[in-house]
Tab-separated table of C-alpha atoms in Angstrom:
chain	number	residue	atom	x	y	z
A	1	UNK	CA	0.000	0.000	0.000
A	2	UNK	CA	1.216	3.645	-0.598
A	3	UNK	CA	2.480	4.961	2.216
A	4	UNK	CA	0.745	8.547	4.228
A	5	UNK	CA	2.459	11.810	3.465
A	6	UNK	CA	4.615	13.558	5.621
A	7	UNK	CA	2.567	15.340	8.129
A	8	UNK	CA	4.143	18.879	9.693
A	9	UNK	CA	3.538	22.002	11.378
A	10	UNK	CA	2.868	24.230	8.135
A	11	UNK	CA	1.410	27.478	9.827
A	12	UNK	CA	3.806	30.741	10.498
A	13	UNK	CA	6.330	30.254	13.476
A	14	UNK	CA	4.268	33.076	14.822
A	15	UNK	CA	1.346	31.940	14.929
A	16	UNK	CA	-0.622	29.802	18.271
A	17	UNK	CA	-1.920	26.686	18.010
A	18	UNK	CA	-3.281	23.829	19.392
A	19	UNK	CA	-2.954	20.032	18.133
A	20	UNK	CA	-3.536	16.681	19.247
A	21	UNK	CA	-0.413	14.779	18.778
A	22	UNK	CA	1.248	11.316	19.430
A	23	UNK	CA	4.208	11.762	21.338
A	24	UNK	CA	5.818	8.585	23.000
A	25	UNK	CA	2.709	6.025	22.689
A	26	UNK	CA	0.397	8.719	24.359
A	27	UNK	CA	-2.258	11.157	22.585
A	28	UNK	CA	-1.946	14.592	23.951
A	29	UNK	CA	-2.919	17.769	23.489
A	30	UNK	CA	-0.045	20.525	23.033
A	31	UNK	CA	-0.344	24.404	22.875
A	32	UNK	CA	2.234	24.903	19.652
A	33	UNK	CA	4.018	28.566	19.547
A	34	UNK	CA	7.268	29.662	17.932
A	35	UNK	CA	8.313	26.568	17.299
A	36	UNK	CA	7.994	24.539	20.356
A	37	UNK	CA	4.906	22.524	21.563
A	38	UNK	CA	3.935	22.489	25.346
A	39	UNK	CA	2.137	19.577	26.605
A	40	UNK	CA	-1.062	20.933	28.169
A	41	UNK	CA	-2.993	17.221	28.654
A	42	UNK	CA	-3.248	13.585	28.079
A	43	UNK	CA	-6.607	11.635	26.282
A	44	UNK	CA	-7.308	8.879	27.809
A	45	UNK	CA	-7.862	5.513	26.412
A	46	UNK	CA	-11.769	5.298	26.268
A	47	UNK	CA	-13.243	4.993	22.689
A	48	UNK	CA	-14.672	8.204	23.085
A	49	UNK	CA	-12.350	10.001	24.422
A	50	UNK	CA	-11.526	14.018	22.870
A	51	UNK	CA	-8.701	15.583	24.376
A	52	UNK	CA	-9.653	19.168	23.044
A	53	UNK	CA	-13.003	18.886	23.810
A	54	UNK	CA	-12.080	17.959	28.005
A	55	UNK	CA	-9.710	20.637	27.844
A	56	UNK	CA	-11.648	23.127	26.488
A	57	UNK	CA	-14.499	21.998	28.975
A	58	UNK	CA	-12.150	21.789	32.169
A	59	UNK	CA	-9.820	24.914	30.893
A	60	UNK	CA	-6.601	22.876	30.718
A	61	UNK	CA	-5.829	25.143	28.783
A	62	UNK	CA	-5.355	28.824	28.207
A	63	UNK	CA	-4.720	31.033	24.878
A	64	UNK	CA	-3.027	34.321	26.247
A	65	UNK	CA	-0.769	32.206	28.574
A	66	UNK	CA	2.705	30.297	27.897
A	67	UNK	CA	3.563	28.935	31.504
A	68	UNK	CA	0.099	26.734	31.287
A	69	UNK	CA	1.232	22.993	30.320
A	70	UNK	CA	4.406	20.828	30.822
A	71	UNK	CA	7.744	21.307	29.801
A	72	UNK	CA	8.313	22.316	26.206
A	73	UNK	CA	9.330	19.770	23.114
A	74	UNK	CA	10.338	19.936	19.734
A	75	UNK	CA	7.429	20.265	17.431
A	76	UNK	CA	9.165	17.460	14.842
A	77	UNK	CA	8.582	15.094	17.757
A	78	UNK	CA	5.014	15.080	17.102
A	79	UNK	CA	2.890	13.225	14.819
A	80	UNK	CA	-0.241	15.051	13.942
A	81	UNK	CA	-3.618	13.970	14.440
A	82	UNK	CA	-7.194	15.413	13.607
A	83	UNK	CA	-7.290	18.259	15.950
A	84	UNK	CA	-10.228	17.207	17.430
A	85	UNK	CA	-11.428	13.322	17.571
A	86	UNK	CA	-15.457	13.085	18.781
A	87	UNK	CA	-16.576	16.454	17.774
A	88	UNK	CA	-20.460	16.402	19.342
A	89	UNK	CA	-21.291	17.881	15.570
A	90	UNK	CA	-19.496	18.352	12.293
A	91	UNK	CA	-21.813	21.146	10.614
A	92	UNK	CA	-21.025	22.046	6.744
A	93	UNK	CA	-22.371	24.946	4.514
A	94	UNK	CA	-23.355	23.849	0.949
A	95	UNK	CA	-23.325	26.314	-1.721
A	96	UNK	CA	-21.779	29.392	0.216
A	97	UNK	CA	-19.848	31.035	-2.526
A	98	UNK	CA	-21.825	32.342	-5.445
A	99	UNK	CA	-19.553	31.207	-8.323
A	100	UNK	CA	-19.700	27.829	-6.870
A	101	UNK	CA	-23.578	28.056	-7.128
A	102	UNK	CA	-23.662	28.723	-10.455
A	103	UNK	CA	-21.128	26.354	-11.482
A	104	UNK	CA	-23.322	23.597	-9.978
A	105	UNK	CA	-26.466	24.535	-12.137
A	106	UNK	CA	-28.115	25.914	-8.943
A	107	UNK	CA	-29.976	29.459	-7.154
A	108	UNK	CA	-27.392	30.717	-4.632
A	109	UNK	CA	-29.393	29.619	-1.176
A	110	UNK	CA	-31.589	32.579	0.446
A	111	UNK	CA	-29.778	31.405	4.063
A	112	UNK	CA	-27.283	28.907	5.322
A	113	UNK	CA	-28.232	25.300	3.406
A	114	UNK	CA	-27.195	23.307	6.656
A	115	UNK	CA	-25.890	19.958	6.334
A	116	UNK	CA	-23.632	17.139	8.769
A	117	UNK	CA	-20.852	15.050	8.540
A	118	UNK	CA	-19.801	12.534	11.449
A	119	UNK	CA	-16.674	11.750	13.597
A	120	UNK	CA	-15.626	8.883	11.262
A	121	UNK	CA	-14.844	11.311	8.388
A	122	UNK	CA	-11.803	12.993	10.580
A	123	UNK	CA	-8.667	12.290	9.206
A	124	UNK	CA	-5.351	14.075	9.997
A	125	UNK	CA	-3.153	16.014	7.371
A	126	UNK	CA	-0.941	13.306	5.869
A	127	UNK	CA	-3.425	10.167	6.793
A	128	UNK	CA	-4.636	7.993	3.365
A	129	UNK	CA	-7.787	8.356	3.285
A	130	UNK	CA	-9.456	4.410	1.972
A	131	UNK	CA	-12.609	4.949	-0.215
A	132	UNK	CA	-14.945	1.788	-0.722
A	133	UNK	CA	-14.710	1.071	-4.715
A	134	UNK	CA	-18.344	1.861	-5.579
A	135	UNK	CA	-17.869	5.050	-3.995
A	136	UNK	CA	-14.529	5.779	-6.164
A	137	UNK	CA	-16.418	6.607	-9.552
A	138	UNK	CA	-17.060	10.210	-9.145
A	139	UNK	CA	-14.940	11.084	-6.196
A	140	UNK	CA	-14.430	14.985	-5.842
A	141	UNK	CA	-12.265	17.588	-3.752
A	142	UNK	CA	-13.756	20.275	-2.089
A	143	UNK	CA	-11.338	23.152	-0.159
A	144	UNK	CA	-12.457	24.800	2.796
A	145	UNK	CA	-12.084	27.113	5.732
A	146	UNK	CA	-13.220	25.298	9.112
A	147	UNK	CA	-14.128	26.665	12.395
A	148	UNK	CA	-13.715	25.033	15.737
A	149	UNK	CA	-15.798	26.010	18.268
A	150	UNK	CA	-14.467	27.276	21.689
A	151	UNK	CA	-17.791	27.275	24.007
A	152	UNK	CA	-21.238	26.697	23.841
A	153	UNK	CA	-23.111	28.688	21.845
A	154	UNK	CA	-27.381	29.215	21.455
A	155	UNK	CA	-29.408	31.674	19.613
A	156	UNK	CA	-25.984	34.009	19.497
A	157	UNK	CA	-26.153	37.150	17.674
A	158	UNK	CA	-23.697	37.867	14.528
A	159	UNK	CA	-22.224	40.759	16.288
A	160	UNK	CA	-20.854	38.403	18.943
A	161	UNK	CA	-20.297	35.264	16.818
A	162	UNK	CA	-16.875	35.255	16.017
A	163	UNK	CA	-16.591	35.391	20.138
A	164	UNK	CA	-17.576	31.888	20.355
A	165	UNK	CA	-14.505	30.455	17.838
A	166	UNK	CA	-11.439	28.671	18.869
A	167	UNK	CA	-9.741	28.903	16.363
A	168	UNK	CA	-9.516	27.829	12.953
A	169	UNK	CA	-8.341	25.005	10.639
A	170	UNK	CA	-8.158	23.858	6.700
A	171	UNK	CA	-10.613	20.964	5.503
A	172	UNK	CA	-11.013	18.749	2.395
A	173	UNK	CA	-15.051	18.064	2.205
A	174	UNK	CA	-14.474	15.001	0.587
A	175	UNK	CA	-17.342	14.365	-1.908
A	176	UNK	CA	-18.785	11.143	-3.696
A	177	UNK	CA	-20.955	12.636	-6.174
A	178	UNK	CA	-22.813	9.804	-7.776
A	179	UNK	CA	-24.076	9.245	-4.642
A	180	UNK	CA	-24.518	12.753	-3.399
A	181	UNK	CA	-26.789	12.861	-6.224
A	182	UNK	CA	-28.325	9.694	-6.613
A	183	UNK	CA	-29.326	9.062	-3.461
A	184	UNK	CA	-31.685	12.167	-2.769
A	185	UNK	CA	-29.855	13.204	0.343
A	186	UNK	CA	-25.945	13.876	0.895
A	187	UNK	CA	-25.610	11.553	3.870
A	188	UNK	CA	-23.420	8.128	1.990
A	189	UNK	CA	-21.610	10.600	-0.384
A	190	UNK	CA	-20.639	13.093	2.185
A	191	UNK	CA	-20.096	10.589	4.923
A	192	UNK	CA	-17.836	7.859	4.330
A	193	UNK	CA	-14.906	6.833	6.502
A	194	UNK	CA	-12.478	9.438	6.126
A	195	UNK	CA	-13.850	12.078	4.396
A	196	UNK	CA	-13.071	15.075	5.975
A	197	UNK	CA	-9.661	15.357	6.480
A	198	UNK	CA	-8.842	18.656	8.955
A	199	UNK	CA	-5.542	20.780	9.719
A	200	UNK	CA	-2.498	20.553	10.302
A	201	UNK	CA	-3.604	22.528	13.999
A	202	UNK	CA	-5.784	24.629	15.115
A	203	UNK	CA	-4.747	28.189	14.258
A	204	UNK	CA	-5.695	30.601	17.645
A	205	UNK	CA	-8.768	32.890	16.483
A	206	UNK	CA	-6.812	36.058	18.169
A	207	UNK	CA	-4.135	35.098	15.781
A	208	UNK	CA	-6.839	35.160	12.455
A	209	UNK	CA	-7.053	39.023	12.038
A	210	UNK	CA	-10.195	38.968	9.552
A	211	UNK	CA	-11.780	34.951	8.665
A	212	UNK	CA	-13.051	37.085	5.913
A	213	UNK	CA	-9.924	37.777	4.002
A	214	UNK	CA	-8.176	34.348	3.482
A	215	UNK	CA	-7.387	33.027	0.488
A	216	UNK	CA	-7.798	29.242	-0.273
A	217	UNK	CA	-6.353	27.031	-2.440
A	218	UNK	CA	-6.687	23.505	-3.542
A	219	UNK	CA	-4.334	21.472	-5.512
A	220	UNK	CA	-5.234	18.126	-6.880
A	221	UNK	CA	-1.877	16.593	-7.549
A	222	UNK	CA	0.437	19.727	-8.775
A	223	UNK	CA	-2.334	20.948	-10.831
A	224	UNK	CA	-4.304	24.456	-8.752
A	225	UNK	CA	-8.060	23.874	-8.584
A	226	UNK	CA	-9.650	25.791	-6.511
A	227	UNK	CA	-8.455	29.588	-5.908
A	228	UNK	CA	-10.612	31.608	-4.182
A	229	UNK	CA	-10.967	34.316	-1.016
A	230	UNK	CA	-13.285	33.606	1.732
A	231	UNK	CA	-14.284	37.477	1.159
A	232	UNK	CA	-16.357	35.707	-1.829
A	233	UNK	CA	-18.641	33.924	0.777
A	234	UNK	CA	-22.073	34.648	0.587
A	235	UNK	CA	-22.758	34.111	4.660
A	236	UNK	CA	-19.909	35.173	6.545
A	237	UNK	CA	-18.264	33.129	9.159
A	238	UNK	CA	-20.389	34.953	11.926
A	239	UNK	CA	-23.717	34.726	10.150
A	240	UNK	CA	-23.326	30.849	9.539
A	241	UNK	CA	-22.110	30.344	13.538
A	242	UNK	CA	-25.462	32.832	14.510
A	243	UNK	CA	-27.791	31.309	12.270
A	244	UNK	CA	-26.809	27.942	13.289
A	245	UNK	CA	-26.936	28.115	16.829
A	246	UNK	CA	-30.163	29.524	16.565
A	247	UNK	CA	-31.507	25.881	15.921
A	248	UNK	CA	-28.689	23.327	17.240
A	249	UNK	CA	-26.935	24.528	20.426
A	250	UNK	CA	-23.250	24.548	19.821
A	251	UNK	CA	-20.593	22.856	21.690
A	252	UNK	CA	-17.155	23.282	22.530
A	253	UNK	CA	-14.598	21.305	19.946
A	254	UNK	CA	-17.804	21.366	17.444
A	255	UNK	CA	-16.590	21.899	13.557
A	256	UNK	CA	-18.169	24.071	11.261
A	257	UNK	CA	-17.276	23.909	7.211
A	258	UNK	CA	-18.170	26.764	5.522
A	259	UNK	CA	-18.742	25.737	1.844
A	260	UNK	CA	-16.174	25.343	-0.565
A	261	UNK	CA	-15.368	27.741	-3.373
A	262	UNK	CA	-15.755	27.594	-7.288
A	263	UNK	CA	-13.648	24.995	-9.364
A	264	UNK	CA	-15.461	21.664	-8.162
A	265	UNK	CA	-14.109	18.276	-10.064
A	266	UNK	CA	-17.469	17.444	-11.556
A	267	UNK	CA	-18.695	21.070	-12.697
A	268	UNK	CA	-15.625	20.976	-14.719
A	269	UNK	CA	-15.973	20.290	-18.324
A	270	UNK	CA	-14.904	17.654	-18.929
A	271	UNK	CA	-14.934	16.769	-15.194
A	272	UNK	CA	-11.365	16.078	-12.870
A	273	UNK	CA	-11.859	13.602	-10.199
A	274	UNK	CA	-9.722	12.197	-7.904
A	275	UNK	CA	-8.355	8.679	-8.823
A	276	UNK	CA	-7.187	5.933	-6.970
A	277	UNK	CA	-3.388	7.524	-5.512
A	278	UNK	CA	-3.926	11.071	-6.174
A	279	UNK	CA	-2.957	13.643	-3.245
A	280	UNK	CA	-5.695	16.456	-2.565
A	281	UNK	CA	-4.070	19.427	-0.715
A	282	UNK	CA	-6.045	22.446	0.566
A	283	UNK	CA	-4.667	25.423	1.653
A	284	UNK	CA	-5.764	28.261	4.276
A	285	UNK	CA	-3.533	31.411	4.465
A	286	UNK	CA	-2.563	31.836	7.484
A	287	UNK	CA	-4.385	28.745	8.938
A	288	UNK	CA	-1.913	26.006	6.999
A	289	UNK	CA	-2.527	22.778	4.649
A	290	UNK	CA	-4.115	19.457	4.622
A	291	UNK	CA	-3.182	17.040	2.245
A	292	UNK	CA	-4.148	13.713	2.086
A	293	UNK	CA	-3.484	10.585	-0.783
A	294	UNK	CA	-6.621	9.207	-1.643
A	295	UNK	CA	-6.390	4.947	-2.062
A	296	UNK	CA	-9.500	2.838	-3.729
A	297	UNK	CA	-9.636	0.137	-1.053
């Protein structure tokens, strides 16, 4: 079998983040900042266990202070995991940029067009991501800007939105459109194991100036396929987390995808899927990249 990529700290040396890691046998979770990572917790070894989520819950942590945590280590003694393992909800935005709308045949959405991924989708930058064969036909790449939630959040106004975000990483919205289509509902093409890879860390919302004004890229090999701004967005970051919370009460370490931007495999003509060894890389300036090689099991 091919082997995973090469995963690595890809964000600025002056940026904060945090990532769960492996380091010596144990998952923990490690504050990362100008270079170093400091140990802030362990996850335990129940099935369910979320080492971001307890922290964030407990406050094992703390943004605005370094001597919080363990003694320091070097980041390249890390190997990067999702960021966050048993989110309570993985929420994605469908059809948020207007080009990306029309390039799909449809009427750009009058609000938020709401739909959910699960846990098993999580992959880390540089995991292979296994996709069943009869899902392999139409298999397509999708770039986006993710949020991770920092505290619970219901029926929040836009103006104080952005106040409930952790931070921010990249995410691959892996898509299987023959059955996205097909099937009447998104659930089996959106859902499979492994099909939302997220990363490389969690990039520290005080550190993300404007979520607004961040371009994103996606390459599909070496080949640029999606180039877009998040300024292009037709909700904003704070009008998706308001209008969502307004209906489903948000939760710390909850994820938040917020739609991917023109230049879609399958509105191409002719179309450009991904095939059985490609790598799909996305992009988030400022935020880092996610790439992933994508095997037909």
């Amino acid at each position: 079998m091919t082997a995973a990529l090469t995963s690595s700290v890809s964000t600025p040396p002056t940026v904060r983040g945090l990532a769960r890691a492996r380091l010596h046998g144990h998952v923990v979770l490690v504050r990362i900042s100008q270079g170093h990572a400091t140990v802030l917790a362990t996850e335990s070894d129940h099935p369910a266990a979320d080492v971001l989520r307890e922290a964030l819950h407990t406050g094992a942590w703390c943004a605005d202070r370094d001597d919080v945590g363990d003694a320091k280590v070097p980041v390249d003694d890390l190997e990067l995991l999702a960021p966050v393992a048993n989110p309570s909800k993985i929420l994605c935005v469908g059809l948020n940029y207007l080009d990306h709308a029309g390039e799909s045949g449809v009427q750009a959405p009058a609000k938020p067009l709401l739909f959910a991924k699960f846990p098993n989708t999580l992959r880390a930058d540089g995991a292979v991501v296994e996709v069943p064969s009869d899902l392999s036909g139409e298999l397509d790449y999708e770039g986006e800007l993710a949020v991770v939630i920092g505290r619970r959040a219901s029926n929040v106004d836009p103006d104080e939105a952005l106040d409930y975000v952790l931070g921010y990483v990249a995410a691959n919205d892996l898509s299987a459109r023959d059955a996205q289509f097909s099937d009447g509902q998104w659930l089996r093409g959106k859902s499979a194991d492994g099909f939302c890879p997220v990363g490389p860390i969690v990039v520290l919302a005080q550190d993300v100036e404007d979520p607004q004004a961040l371009r994103i890229t996606t390459r599909l090999n070496d080949q640029v396929v999606q180039d877009c701004s998040t300024a292009e967005m037709i909700f904003s970051v704070a009008e998706i987390i308001s209008y969502a919370s307004r209906y489903l009460t948000l939760e710390p370490g909850d994820l938040i995808l917020t739609g991917t931007p023109p230049g879609v495999g399958f509105a191409r003509k002719p179309p450009l899927l991904v095939r059985d060894g490609d790598v799909v890389t996305v992009t988030v300036e400022g935020i880092g990249s996610v790439a992933n090689r994508v095997l037909v099991a």
